[in-house]
CSV table of C-alpha atoms in Angstrom, one decimal:
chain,number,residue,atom,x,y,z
A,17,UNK,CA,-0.3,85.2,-238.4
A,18,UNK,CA,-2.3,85.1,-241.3
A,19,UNK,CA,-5.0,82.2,-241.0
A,20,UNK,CA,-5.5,79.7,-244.0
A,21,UNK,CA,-8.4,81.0,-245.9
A,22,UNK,CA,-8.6,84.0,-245.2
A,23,UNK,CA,-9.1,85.3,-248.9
A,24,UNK,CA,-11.4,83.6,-249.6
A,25,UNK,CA,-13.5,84.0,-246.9
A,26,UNK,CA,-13.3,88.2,-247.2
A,27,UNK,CA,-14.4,87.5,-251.3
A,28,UNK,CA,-16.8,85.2,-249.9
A,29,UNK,CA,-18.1,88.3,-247.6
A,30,UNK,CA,-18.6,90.7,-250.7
A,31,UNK,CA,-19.9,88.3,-253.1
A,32,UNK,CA,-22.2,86.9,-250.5
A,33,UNK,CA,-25.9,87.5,-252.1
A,34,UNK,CA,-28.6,85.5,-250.1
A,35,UNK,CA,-31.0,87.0,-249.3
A,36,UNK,CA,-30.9,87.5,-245.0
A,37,UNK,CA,-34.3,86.4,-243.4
A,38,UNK,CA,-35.4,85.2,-239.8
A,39,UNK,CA,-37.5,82.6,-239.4
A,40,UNK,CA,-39.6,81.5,-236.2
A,41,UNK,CA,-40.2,78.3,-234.8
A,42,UNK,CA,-43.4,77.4,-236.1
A,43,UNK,CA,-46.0,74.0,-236.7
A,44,UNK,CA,-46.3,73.0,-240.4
A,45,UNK,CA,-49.6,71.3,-240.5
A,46,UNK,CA,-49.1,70.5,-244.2
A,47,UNK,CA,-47.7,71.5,-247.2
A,48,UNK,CA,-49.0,75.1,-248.6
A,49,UNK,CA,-49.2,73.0,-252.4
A,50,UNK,CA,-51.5,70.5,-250.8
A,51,UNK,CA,-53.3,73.5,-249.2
A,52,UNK,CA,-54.1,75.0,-252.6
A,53,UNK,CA,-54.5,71.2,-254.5
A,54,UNK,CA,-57.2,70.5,-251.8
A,55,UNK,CA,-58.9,73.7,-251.8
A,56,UNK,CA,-58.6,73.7,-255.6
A,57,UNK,CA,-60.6,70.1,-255.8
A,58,UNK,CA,-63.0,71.3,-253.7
A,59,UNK,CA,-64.3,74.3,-255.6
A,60,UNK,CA,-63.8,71.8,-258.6
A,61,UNK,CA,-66.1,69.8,-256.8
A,62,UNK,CA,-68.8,72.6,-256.1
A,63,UNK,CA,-68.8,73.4,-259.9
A,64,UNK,CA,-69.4,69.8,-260.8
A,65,UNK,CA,-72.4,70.0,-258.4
A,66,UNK,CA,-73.8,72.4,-259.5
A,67,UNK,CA,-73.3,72.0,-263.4
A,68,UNK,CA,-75.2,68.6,-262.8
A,69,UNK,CA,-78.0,69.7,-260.9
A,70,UNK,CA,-78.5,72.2,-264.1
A,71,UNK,CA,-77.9,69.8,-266.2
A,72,UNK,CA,-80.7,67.7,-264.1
A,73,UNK,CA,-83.4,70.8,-263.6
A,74,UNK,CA,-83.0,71.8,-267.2
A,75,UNK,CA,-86.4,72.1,-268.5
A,76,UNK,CA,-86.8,74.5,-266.0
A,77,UNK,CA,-84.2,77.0,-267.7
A,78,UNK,CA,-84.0,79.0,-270.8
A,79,UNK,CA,-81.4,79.7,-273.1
A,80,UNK,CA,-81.8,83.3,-275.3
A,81,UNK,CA,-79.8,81.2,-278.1
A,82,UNK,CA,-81.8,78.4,-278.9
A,83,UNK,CA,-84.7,77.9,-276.1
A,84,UNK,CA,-82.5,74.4,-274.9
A,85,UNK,CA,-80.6,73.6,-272.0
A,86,UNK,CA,-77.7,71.0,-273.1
A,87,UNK,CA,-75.1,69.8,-270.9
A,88,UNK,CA,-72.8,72.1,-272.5
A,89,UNK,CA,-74.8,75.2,-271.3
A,90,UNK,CA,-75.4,73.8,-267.7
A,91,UNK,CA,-71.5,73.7,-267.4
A,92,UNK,CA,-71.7,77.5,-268.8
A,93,UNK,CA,-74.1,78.6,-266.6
A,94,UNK,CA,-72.6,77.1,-263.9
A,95,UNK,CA,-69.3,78.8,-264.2
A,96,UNK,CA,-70.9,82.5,-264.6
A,97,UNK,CA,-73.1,81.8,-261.8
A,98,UNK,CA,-70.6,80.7,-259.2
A,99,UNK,CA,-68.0,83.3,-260.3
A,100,UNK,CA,-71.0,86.2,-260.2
A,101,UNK,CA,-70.5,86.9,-263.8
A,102,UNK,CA,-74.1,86.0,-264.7
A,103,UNK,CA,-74.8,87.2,-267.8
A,104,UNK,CA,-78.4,86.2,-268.2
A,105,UNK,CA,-78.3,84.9,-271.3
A,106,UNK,CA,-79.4,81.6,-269.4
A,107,UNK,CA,-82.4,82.1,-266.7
A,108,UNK,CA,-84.0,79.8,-264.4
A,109,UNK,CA,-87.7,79.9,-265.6
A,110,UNK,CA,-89.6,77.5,-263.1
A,111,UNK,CA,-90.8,78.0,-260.0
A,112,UNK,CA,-88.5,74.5,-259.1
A,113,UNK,CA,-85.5,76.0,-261.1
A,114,UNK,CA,-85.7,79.0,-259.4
A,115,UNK,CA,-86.1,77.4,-255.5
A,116,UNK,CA,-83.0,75.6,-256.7
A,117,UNK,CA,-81.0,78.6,-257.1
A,118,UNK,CA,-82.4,79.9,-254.2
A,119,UNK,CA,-81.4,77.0,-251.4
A,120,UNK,CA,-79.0,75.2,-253.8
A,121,UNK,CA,-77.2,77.3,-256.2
A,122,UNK,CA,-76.9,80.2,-254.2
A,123,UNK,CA,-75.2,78.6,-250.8
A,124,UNK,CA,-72.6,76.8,-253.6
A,125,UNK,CA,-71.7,80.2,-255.2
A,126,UNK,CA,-70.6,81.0,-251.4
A,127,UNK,CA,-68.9,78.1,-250.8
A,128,UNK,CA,-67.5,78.4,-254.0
A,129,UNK,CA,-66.0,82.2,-253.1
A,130,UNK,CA,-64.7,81.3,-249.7
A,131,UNK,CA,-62.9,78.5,-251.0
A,132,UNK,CA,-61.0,80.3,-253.8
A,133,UNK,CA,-60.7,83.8,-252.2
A,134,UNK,CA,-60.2,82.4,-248.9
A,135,UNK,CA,-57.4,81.1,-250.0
A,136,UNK,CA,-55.7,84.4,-251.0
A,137,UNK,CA,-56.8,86.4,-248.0
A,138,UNK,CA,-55.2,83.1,-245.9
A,139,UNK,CA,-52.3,83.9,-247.5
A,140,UNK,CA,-52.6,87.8,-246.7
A,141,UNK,CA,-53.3,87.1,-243.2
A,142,UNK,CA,-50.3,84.8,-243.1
A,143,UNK,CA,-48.5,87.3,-244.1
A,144,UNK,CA,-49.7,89.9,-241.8
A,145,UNK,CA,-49.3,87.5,-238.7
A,146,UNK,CA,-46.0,86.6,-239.7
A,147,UNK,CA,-44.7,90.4,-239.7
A,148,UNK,CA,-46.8,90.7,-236.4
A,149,UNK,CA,-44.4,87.7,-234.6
A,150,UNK,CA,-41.9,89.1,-236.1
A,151,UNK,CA,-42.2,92.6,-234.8
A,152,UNK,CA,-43.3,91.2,-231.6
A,153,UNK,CA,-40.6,88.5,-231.3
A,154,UNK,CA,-37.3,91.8,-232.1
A,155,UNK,CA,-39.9,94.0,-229.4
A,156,UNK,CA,-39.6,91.2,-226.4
A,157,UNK,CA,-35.9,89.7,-227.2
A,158,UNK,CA,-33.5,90.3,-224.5
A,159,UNK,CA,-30.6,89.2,-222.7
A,160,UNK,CA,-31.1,86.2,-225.1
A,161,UNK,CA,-28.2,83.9,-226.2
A,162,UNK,CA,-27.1,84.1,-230.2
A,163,UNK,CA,-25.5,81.0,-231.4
A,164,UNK,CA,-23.5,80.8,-234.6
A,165,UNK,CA,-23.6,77.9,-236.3
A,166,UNK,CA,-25.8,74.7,-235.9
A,167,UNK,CA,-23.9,72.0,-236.6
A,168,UNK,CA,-22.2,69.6,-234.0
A,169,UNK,CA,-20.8,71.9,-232.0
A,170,UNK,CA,-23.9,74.3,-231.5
A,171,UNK,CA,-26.2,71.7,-230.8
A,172,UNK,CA,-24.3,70.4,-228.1
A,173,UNK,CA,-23.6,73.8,-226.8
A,174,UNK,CA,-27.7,74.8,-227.2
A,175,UNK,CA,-28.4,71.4,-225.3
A,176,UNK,CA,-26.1,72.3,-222.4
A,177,UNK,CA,-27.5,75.8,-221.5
A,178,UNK,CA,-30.9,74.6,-222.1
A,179,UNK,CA,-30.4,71.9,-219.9
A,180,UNK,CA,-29.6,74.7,-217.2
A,181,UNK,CA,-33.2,76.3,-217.4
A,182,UNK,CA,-32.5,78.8,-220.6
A,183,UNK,CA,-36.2,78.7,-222.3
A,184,UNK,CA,-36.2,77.5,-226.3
A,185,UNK,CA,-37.2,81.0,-227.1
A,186,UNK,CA,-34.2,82.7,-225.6
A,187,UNK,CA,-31.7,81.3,-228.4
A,188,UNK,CA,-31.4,82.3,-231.7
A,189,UNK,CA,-29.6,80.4,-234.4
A,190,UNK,CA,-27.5,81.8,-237.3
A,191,UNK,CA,-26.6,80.1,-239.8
A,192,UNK,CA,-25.8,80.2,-243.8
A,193,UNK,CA,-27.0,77.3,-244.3
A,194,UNK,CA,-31.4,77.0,-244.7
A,195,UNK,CA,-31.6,73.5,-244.0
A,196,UNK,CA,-30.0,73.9,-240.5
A,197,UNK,CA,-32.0,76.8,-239.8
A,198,UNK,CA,-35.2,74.7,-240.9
A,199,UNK,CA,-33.8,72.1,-238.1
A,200,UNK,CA,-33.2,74.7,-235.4
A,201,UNK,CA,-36.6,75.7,-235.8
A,202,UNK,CA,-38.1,72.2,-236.0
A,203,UNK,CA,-36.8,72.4,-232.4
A,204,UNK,CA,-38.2,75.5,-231.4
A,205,UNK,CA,-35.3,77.6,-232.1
A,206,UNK,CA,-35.7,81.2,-233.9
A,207,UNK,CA,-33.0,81.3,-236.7
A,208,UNK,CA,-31.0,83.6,-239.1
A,209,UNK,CA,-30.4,82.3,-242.4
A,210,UNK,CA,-27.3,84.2,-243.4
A,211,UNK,CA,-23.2,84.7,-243.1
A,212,UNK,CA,-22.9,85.5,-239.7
A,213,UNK,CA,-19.3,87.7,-240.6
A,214,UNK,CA,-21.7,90.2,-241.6
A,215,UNK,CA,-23.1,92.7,-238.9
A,216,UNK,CA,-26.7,93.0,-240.7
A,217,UNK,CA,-26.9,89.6,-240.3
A,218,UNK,CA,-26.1,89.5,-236.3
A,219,UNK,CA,-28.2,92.6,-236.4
A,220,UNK,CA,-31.3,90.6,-237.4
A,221,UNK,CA,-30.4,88.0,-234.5
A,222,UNK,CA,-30.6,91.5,-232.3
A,223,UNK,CA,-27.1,90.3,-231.6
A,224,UNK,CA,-26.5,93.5,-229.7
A,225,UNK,CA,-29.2,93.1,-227.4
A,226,UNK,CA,-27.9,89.7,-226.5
A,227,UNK,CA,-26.1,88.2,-223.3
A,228,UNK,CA,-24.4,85.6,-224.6
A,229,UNK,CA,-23.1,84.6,-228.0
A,230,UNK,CA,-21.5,81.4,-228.9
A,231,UNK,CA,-19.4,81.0,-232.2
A,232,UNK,CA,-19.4,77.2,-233.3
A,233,UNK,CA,-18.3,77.8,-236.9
A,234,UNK,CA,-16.7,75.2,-238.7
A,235,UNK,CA,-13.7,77.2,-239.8
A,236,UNK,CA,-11.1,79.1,-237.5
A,237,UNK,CA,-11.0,82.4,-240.1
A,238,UNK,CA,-14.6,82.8,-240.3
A,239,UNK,CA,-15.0,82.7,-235.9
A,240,UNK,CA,-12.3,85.3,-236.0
A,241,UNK,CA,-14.3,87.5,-238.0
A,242,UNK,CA,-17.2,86.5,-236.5
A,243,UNK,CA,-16.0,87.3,-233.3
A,244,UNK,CA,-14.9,91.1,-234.3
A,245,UNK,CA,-18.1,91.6,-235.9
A,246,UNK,CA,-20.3,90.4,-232.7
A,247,UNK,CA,-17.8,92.3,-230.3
A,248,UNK,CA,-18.2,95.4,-232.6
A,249,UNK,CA,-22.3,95.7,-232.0
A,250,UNK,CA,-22.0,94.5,-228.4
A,251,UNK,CA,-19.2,95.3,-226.1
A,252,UNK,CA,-20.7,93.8,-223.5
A,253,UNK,CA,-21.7,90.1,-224.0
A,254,UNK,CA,-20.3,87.2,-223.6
A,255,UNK,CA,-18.7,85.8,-226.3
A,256,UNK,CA,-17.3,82.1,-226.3
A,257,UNK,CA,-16.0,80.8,-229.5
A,258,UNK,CA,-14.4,77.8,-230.8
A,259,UNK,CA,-11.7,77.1,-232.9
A,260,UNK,CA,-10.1,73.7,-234.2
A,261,UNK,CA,-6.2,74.8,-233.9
A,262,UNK,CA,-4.8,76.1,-230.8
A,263,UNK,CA,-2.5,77.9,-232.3
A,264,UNK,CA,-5.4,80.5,-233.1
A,265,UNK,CA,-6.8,80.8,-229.5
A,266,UNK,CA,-4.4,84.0,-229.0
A,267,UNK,CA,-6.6,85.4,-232.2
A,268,UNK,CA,-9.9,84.2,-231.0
A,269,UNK,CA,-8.9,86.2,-227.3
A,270,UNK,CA,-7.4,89.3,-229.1
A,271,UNK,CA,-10.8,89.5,-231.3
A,272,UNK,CA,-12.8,89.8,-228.2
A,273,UNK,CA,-13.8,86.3,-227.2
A,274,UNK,CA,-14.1,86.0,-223.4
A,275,UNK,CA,-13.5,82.2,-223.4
A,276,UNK,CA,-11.9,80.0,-226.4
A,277,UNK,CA,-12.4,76.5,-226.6
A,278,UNK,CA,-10.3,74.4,-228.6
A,279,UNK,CA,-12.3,71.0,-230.4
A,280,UNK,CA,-9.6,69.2,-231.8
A,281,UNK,CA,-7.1,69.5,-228.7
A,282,UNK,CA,-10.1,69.1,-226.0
A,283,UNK,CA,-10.4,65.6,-227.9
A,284,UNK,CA,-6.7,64.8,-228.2
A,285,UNK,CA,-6.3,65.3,-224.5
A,286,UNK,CA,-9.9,63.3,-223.9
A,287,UNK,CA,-8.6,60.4,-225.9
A,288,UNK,CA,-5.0,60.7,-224.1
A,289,UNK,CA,-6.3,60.4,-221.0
A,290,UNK,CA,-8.8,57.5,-222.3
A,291,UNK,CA,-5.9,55.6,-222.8
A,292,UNK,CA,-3.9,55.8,-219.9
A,293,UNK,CA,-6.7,55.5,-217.6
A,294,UNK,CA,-10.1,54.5,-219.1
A,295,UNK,CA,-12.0,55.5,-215.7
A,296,UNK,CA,-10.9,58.9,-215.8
A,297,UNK,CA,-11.8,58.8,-219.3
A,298,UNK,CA,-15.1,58.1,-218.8
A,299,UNK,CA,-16.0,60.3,-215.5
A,300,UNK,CA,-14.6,63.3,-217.9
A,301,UNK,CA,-16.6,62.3,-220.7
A,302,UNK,CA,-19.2,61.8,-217.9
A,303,UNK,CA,-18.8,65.4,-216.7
A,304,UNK,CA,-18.9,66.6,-220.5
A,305,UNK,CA,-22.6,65.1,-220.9
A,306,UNK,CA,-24.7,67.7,-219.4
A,307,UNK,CA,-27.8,66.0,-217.2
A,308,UNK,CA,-26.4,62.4,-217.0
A,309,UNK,CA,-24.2,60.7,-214.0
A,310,UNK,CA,-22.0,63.3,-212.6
A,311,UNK,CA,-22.6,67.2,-214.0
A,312,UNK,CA,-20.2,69.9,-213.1
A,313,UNK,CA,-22.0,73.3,-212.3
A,314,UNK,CA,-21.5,76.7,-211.0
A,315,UNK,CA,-23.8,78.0,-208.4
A,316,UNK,CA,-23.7,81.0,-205.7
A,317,UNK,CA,-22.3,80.4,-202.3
A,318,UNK,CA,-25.5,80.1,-199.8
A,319,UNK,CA,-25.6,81.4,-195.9
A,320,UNK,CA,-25.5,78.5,-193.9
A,321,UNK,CA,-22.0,77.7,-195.9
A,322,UNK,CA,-21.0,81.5,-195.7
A,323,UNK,CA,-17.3,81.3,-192.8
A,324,UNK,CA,-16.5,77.5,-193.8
A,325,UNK,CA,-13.8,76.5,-196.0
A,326,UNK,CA,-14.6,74.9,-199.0
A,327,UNK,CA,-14.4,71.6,-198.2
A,328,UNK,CA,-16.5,71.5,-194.9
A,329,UNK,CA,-19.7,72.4,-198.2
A,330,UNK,CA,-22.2,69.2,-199.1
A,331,UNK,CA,-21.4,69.5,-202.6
A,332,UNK,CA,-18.0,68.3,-204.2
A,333,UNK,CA,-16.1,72.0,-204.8
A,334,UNK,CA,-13.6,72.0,-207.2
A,335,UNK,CA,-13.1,76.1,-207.9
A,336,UNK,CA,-14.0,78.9,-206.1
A,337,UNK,CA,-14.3,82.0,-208.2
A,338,UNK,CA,-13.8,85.2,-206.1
A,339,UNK,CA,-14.2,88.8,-207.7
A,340,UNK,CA,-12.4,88.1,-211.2
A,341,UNK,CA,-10.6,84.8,-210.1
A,342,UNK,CA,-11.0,81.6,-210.0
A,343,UNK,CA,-9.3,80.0,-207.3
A,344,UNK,CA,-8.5,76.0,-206.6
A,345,UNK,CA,-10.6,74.3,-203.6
A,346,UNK,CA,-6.9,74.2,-201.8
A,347,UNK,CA,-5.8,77.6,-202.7
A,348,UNK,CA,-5.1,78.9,-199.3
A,349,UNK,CA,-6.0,82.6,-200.4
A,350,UNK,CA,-9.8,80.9,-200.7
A,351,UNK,CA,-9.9,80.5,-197.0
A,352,UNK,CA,-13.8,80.9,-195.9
A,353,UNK,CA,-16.1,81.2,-198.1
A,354,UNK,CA,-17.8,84.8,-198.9
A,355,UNK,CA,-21.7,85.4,-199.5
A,356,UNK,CA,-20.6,87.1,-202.7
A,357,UNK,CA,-18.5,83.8,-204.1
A,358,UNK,CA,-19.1,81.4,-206.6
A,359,UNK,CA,-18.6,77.9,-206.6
A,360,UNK,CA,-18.0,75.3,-209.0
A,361,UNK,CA,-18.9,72.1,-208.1
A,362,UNK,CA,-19.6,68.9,-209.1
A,363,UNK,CA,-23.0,67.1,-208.3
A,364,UNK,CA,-25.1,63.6,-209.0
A,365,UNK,CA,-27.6,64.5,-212.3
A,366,UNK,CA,-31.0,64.7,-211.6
A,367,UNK,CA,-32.8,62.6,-214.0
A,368,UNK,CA,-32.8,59.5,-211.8
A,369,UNK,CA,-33.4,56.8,-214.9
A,370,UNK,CA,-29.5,58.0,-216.7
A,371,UNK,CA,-26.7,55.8,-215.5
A,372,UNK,CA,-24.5,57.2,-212.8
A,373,UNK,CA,-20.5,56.6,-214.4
A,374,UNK,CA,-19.7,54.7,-210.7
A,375,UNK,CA,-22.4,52.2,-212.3
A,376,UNK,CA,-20.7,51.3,-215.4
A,377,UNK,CA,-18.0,48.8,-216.6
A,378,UNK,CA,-14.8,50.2,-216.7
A,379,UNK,CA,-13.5,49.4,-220.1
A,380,UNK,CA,-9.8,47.0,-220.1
A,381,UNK,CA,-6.6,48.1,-221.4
């Protein structure tokens, strides 16, 4: 089956220039151009000072040109004394003039360098820093989870494993677009701007030192390819993609994907079942929203419940998932439960303040 698009996507591929960059979470204090504006009026400022108090003590100096002092020439001497140029065409002659440049001028000319040069060595050190997280951010990522695409789809998806206890910087964003990798790291979230169907882009995400990757693209085509690139530099994550058609799942599986997840049938069956029963509707849109009313989690089989069958457990058990299977609650090859099994169950939220489902009002046909 050839999937619609997929021409354009492959040209897309070759033609693709931008440039492929990672960028950390990080606080923006303010804008590097007010940075520079502020720092520019302040050294503005110094040379006003210190033109005027020139300008003021000007007897006291003497100009090789004419003998005078003008306004003109405190504003000259002013800029070759702050900048170190000095010339010394125009010298402080008095003892006052002198003590001024001494306590006065002198402490200016300083303030004057740092706040110039300091701006440029801020910028080298920013640099420098930067490289330094970097390096030290590719040196400490593992067993990390990659997530392609941030729109909709990834969010949600980030949301839910984060709810589970996964740590902000143990996901990694890629994305082509630079606006929704400047949001993914607004929430703390390292990103890859670039086209994830390219392997030196999943390379910068250290895709192949990953655990798990989720493809959330908005296109079936491009999580196909997606999927055979991240498969290709990591044969043994987890890969769970999602596509729009079901018709492409078979693709999405034979690509590599351990798990495919189809949107737009998820939501026709959601809506389906909304309207035949609007309870059930609601408890499985409940069970959808991770860490309100009713969650549905997967957790290992502890001792005292080790010989019991699975409904004689505390928790509501819906699967049992035994070696590579996954086996219903009333499957009788489940029998008692094993310390190596895993169950899936369903359990009340924790956050006390979020609605339980039980507690709403069932909407009428």
């Amino acid at each position: 089956m050839k999937l619609p698009g997929h021409d354009a996507i492959a040209r897309q591929a070759d033609e693709h220039l931008v440039t492929h960059r990672v960028k950390l979470p990080r606080t923006v204090v303010e804008h590097p151009f007010r940075q520079v504006a502020k720092r520019l009026s302040m050294a503005l400022l110094v040379l006003v000072a210190t033109a005027l108090l020139v300008y003021v003590d000007r007897d006291g100096y003497n100009d090789n040109s004419d003998g005078s002092v003008d306004f003109l020439d405190a504003w000259y001497y002013a800029t070759v004394t702050l900048s170190t140029t000095g010339y010394g065409d125009i010298t402080p002659v008095s003892d006052a003039a002198r003590l001024t440049n001494i306590f006065v001028v002198t402490p200016l000319r300083v303030l004057f360098l740092i706040i110039l040069v300091g701006t440029t060595l801020e910028v080298l050190t920013e640099r420098t820093r930067e490289e330094w997280r970097l390096t030290r951010w590719r040196s400490t990522l593992r067993d990390h989870t990659v997530v392609v695409g941030f729109g909709t789809k990834g969010r949600s998806a980030i949301q839910t494993v984060c709810a589970t206890g996964l740590k902000k910087e143990q996901v990694v964003v890629v994305d082509p677009s630079g606006k929704a990798i400047d949001a993914a790291t607004a929430e703390g979230y390292a990103g890859v701007v670039g086209d994830a169907t390219r392997s030196e882009v999943l390379k910068r995400a250290e895709v192949h030192k990953a655990r798990k990757i989720i493809i959330a693209t908005q296109r079936d085509d491009t999580a196909v390819l997606v999927t055979l690139t991240a498969r290709q530099l990591n044969k043994g994550a987890k890969i769970v993609a999602a596509v729009r058609e079901e018709e492409n799942a078979p693709l999405l599986r034979q690509s590599g994907a351990d798990a495919v997840i189809t949107s737009a049938s998820a939501a026709g069956r959601l809506l389906g079942l909304s309207v035949l029963s609007p309870a059930a509707g609601m408890v499985m849109e409940d069970l959808i929203q991770q860490g309100s009313g009713l969650d549905i989690i997967e957790r290992p089989v502890i001792k005292a419940e080790v010989g019991k069958p699975a409904r004689e457990t505390e928790d509501l058990v819906v699967s049992v998932v035994r070696g590579h299977r996954v086996l219903g609650y009333d499957d009788p090859a489940v029998g008692a439960l094993e310390l190596t099994d895993r169950l899936i169950t369903i359990v009340r939220a924790t956050p006390s303040s979020q609605i339980a489902p039980d507690a709403r009002p069932i909407p009428q046909d």
